[in-house]
XYZ file of C-alpha atoms in Angstrom:
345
model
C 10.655 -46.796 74.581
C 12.592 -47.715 71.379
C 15.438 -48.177 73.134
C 13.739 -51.142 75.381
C 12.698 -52.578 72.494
C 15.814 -53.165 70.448
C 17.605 -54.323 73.226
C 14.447 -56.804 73.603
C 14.745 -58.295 70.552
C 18.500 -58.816 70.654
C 17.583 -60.376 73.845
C 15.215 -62.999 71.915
C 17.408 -63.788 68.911
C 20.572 -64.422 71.492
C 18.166 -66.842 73.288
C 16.691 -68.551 69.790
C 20.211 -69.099 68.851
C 22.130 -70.472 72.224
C 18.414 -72.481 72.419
C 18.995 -73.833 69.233
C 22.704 -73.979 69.198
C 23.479 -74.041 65.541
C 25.224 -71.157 64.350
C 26.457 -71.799 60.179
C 29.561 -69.602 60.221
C 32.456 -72.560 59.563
C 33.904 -73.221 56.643
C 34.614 -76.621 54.926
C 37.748 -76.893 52.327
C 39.241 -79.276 50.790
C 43.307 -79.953 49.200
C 43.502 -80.846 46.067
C 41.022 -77.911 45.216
C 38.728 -79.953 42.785
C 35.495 -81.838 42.806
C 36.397 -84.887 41.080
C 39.228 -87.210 42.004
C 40.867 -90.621 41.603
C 41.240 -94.313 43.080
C 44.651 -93.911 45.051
C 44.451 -90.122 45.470
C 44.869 -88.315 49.301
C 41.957 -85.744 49.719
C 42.376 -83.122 53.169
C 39.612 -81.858 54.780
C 40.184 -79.090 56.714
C 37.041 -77.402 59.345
C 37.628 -73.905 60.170
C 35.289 -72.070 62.982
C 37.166 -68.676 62.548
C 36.324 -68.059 65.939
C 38.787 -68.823 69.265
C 41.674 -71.176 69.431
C 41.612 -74.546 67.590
C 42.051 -76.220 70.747
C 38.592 -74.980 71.850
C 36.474 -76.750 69.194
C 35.843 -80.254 68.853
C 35.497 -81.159 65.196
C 32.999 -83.560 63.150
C 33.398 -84.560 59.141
C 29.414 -85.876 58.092
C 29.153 -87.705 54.515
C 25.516 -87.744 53.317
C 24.033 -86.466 56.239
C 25.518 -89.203 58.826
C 28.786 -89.312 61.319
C 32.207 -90.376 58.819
C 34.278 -89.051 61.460
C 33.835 -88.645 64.946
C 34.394 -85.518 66.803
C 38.316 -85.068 67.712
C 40.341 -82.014 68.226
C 41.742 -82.286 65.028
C 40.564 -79.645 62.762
C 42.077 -81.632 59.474
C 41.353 -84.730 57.934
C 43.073 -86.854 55.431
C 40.911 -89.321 53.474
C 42.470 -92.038 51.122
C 39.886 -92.785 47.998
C 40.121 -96.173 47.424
C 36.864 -96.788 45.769
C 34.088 -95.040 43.931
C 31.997 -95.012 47.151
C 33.675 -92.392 48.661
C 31.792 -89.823 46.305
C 29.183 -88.023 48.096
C 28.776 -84.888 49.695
C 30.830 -83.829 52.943
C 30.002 -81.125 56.045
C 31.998 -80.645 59.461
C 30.869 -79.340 62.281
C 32.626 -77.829 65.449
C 31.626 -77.720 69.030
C 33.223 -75.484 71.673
C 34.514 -77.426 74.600
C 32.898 -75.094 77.157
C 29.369 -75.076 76.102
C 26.730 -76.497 73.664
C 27.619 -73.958 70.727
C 27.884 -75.918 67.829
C 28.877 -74.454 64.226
C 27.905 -75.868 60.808
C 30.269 -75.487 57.804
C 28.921 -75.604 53.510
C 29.057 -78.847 51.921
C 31.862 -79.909 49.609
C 30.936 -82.636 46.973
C 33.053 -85.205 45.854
C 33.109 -87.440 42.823
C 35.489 -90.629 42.066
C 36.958 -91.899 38.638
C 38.867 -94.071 37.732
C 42.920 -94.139 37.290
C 43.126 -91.745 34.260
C 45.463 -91.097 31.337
C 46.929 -88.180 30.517
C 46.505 -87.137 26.622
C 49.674 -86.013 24.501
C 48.773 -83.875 21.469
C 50.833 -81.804 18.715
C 49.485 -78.826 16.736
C 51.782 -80.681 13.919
C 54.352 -83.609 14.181
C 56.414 -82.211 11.253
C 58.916 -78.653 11.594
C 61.072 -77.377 9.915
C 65.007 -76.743 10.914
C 64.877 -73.770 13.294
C 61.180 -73.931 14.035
C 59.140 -75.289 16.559
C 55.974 -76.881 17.654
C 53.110 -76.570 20.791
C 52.456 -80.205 22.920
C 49.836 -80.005 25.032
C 49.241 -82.495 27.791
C 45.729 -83.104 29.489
C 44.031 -84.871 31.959
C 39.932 -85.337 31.585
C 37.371 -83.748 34.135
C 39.336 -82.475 36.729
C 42.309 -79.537 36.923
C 44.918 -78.869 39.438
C 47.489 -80.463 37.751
C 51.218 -80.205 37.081
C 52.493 -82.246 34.170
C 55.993 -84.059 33.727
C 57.596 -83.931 30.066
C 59.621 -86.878 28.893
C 61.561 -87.179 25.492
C 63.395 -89.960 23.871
C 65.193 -91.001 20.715
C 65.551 -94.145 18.422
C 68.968 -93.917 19.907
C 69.434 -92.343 23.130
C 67.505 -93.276 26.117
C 64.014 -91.161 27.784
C 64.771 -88.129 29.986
C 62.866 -86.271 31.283
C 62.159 -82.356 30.513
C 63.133 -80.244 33.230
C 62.215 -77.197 34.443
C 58.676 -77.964 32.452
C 55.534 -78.423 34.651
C 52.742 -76.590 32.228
C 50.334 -77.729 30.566
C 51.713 -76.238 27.430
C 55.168 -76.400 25.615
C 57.247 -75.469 22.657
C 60.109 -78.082 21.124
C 62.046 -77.240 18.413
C 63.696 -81.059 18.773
C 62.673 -84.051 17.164
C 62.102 -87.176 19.087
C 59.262 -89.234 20.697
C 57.201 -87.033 23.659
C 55.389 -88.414 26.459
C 53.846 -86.879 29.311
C 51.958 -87.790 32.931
C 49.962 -85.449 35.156
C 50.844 -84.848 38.958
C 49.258 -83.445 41.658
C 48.615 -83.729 45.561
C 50.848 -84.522 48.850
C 51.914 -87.224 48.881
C 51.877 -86.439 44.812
C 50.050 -88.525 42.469
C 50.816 -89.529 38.845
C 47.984 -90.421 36.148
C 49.399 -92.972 33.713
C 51.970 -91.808 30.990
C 50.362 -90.491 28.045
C 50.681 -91.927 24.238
C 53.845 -91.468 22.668
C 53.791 -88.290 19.969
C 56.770 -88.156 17.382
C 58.135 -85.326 16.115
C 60.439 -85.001 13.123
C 62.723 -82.390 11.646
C 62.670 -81.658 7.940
C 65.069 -79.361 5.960
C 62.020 -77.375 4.337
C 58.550 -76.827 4.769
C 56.183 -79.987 3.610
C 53.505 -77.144 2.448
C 51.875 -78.420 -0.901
C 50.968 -75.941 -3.552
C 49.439 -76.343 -6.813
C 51.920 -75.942 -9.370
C 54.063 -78.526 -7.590
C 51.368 -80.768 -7.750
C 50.661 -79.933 -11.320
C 53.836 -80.426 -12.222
C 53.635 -83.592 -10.172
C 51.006 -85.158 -12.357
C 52.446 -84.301 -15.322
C 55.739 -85.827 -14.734
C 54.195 -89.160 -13.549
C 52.101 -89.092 -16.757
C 55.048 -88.542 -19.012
C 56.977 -91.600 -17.284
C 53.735 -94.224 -17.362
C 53.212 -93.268 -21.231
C 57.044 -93.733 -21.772
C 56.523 -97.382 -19.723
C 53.446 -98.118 -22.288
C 55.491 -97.673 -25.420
C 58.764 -99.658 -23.981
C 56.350 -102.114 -23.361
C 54.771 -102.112 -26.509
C 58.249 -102.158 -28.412
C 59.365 -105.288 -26.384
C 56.128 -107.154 -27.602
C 56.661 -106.342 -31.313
C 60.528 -107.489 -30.945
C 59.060 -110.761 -29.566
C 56.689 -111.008 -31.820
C 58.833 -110.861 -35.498
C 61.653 -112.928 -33.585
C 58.675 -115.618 -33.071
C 58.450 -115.195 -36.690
C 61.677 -115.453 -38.068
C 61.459 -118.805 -35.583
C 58.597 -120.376 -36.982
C 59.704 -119.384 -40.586
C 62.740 -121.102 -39.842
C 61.208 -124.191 -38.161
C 59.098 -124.438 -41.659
C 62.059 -123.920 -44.131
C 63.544 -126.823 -42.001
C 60.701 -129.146 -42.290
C 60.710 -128.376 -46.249
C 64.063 -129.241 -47.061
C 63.578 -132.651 -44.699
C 61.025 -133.450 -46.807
C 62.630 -132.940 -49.906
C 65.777 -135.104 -48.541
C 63.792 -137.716 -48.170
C 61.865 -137.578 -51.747
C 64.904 -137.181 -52.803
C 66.600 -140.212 -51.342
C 63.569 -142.773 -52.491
C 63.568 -141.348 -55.865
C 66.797 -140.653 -57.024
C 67.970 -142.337 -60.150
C 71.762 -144.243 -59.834
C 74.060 -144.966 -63.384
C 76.739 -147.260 -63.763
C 79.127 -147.678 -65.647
C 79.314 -150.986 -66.920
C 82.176 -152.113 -69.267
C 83.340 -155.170 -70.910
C 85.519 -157.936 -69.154
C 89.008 -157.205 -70.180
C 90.176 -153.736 -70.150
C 91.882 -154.352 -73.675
C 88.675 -155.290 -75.382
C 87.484 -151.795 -74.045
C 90.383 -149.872 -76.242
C 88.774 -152.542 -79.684
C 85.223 -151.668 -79.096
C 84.358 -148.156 -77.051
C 80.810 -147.434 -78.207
C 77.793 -149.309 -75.973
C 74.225 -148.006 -76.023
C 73.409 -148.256 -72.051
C 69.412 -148.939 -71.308
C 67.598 -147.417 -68.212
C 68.903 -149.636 -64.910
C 65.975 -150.575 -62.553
C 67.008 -151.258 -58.861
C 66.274 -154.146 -57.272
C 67.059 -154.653 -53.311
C 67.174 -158.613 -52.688
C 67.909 -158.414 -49.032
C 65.749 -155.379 -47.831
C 67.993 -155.500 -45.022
C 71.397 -153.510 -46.210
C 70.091 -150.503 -48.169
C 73.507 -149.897 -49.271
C 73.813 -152.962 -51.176
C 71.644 -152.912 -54.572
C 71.752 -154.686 -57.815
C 70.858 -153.858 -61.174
C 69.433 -155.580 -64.165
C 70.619 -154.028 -67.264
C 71.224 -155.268 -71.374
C 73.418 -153.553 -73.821
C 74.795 -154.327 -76.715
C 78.161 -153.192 -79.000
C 77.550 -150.252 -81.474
C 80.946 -150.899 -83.696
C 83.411 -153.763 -82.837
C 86.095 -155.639 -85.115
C 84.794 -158.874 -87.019
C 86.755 -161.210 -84.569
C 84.651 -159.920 -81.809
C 80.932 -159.323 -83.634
C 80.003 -163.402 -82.634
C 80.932 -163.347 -79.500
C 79.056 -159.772 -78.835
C 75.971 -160.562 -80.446
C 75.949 -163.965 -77.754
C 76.388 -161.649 -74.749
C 73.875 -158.618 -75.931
C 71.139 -161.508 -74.911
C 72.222 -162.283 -71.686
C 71.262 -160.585 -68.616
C 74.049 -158.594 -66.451
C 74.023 -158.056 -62.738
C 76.092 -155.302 -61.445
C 76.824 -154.224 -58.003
C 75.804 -150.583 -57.051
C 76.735 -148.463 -54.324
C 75.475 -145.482 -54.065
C 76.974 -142.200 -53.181
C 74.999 -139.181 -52.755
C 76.351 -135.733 -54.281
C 73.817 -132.700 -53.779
C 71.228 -134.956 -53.271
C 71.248 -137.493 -56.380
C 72.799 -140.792 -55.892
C 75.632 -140.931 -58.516
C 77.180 -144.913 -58.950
């Protein structure tokens, strides 16, 4: 009695299911292994019914619930993304050739982006001689990558790292590093990252605080040393602008004594008697103040000078003829000479 009705049952569910003929047993994968990919990138599908031969199934890849590619006897499937549409979500199905048995595989879901760049970065970009340093190279939202390493110089030309397909490396060169993501068949490369320079320094840049004590310090010392060079310059300008000026004045003072000088000064003559031998008779003459008188006003260096005398002690033959002359009025030419600034005649 038990035994009818097991084999009853199996009966019915053999029946629901060939009735039905959906059986969700296949499996859907997909090569890159990741859900989001790139404009330009190759994506394979492949349908497996891991039942029978290959050749006995026809195979069907949906998108979104509706036909993307008809059934074939091709259990893979290479699709080029060459847009953002071609996100969605993708099933196959497989269909034996004999009968109506049909098999359903999981969804795979797919999402586009852009081109991407890969991202360069250092844990420092400054090592010392025999040490080293970590690049890392990246690509956003998505994995399955290998990564390319390139290095270049301000003199030599860009090469690329070989043997070096991580995601993480150690350098102990200096130079400018670059690096691109790859992945897929036919491969695919992201764009080249941003350059990342590295230099080599003979000793550690670490900073402590006595050096930068010390630092300050120093660069105090050296701006109070500027101040007072600074201020000693000034004061040197400052009494040689004096000793100019003092000069300048001492100048203008003894110009304007010249010149008092020259309109004041008083000029003497000499005035003797017509005949030299008369002079050795009668030597004593009382001389009266001269007054200058300029006639022309046009030759300062000719003058004349109105001027009386008269004989102290002369012989008797002479005393007439003396007294007649002491009344008249003389008129001597002067021309003066100037000796430490009085005119002497």
């Amino acid at each position: 009695m038990g035994a009818t009705l097991l084999c009853e049952l199996g009966l019915f569910l053999l029946c629901t299911l060939l009735c039905t003929g959906h059986v969700q047993d296949a499996v859907l994968t997909i090569e890159p292994s990741s859900s989001s990919f790139f404009i330009g990138e190759f994506v394979t599908f492949k349908c497996d019914m891991n039942e029978g031969e290959d050749t006995d199934w026809y195979y069907e890849i949906r998108k979104d619930g509706r036909e993307f590619v008809p059934y074939n006897t091709d259990k893979y499937f290479r699709l080029e993304i060459i847009s953002t549409r071609d996100s969605g979500e993708y099933q196959c199905s497989g269909s034996l050739v004999s009968s109506r048995h049909i098999k359903n595989s999981n969804t795979v879901s797919i999402t586009v982006l852009d081109k991407p760049r890969a991202t360069l970065t250092a844990a420092t970009t400054i090592i010392p001689v025999g040490g080293s340093v970590t690049l890392t190279c990246s690509v956003q939202s998505s994995d399955g990558w290998k990564y390319e390493w390139f290095r270049r110089t301000q003199t030599t030309s860009e090469v690329q790292i070989r043997d070096q397909q991580n995601r993480d490396i150690r350098v102990s060169e200096g130079g400018i590093y670059s690096c691109r993501g790859t992945r897929g068949n036919p491969v695919y490369y992201t764009d080249r990252s941003d350059d990342v320079t590295i230099e080599i320094t003979s000793q550690s840049r670490t900073v402590t605080f006595p050096t930068l004590l010390i630092t300050g310090l120093l660069c105090g010392i050296l701006l109070i040393l500027l101040l007072l060079l600074l201020c000693y310059i000034k004061l040197l300008k400052d009494k040689s602008f004096i000793r100019t000026q003092h000069r300048i004045n001492q100048d203008e003072a003894q110009h304007s004594q010249n010149k008092y000088l020259q309109g004041d000064a008083c000029i003497y003559e000499s005035i003797g008697d017509y005949d030299d031998r008369e002079k050795a008779e009668c030597r004593d003459f009382t001389y009266s103040l001269i007054e200058l008188k300029n006639f022309t006003k046009k030759d300062d260096s000719l003058l004349y000078a109105d001027a009386t005398y008269s004989k102290a002690e002369c012989n008797s033959n002479k005393r007439k003829s003396a007294t007649e002359a002491g009344d008249k009025a003389v008129y001597s030419e002067i021309k003066p000479q100037e000796t430490q600034g009085i005119f002497m005649l």
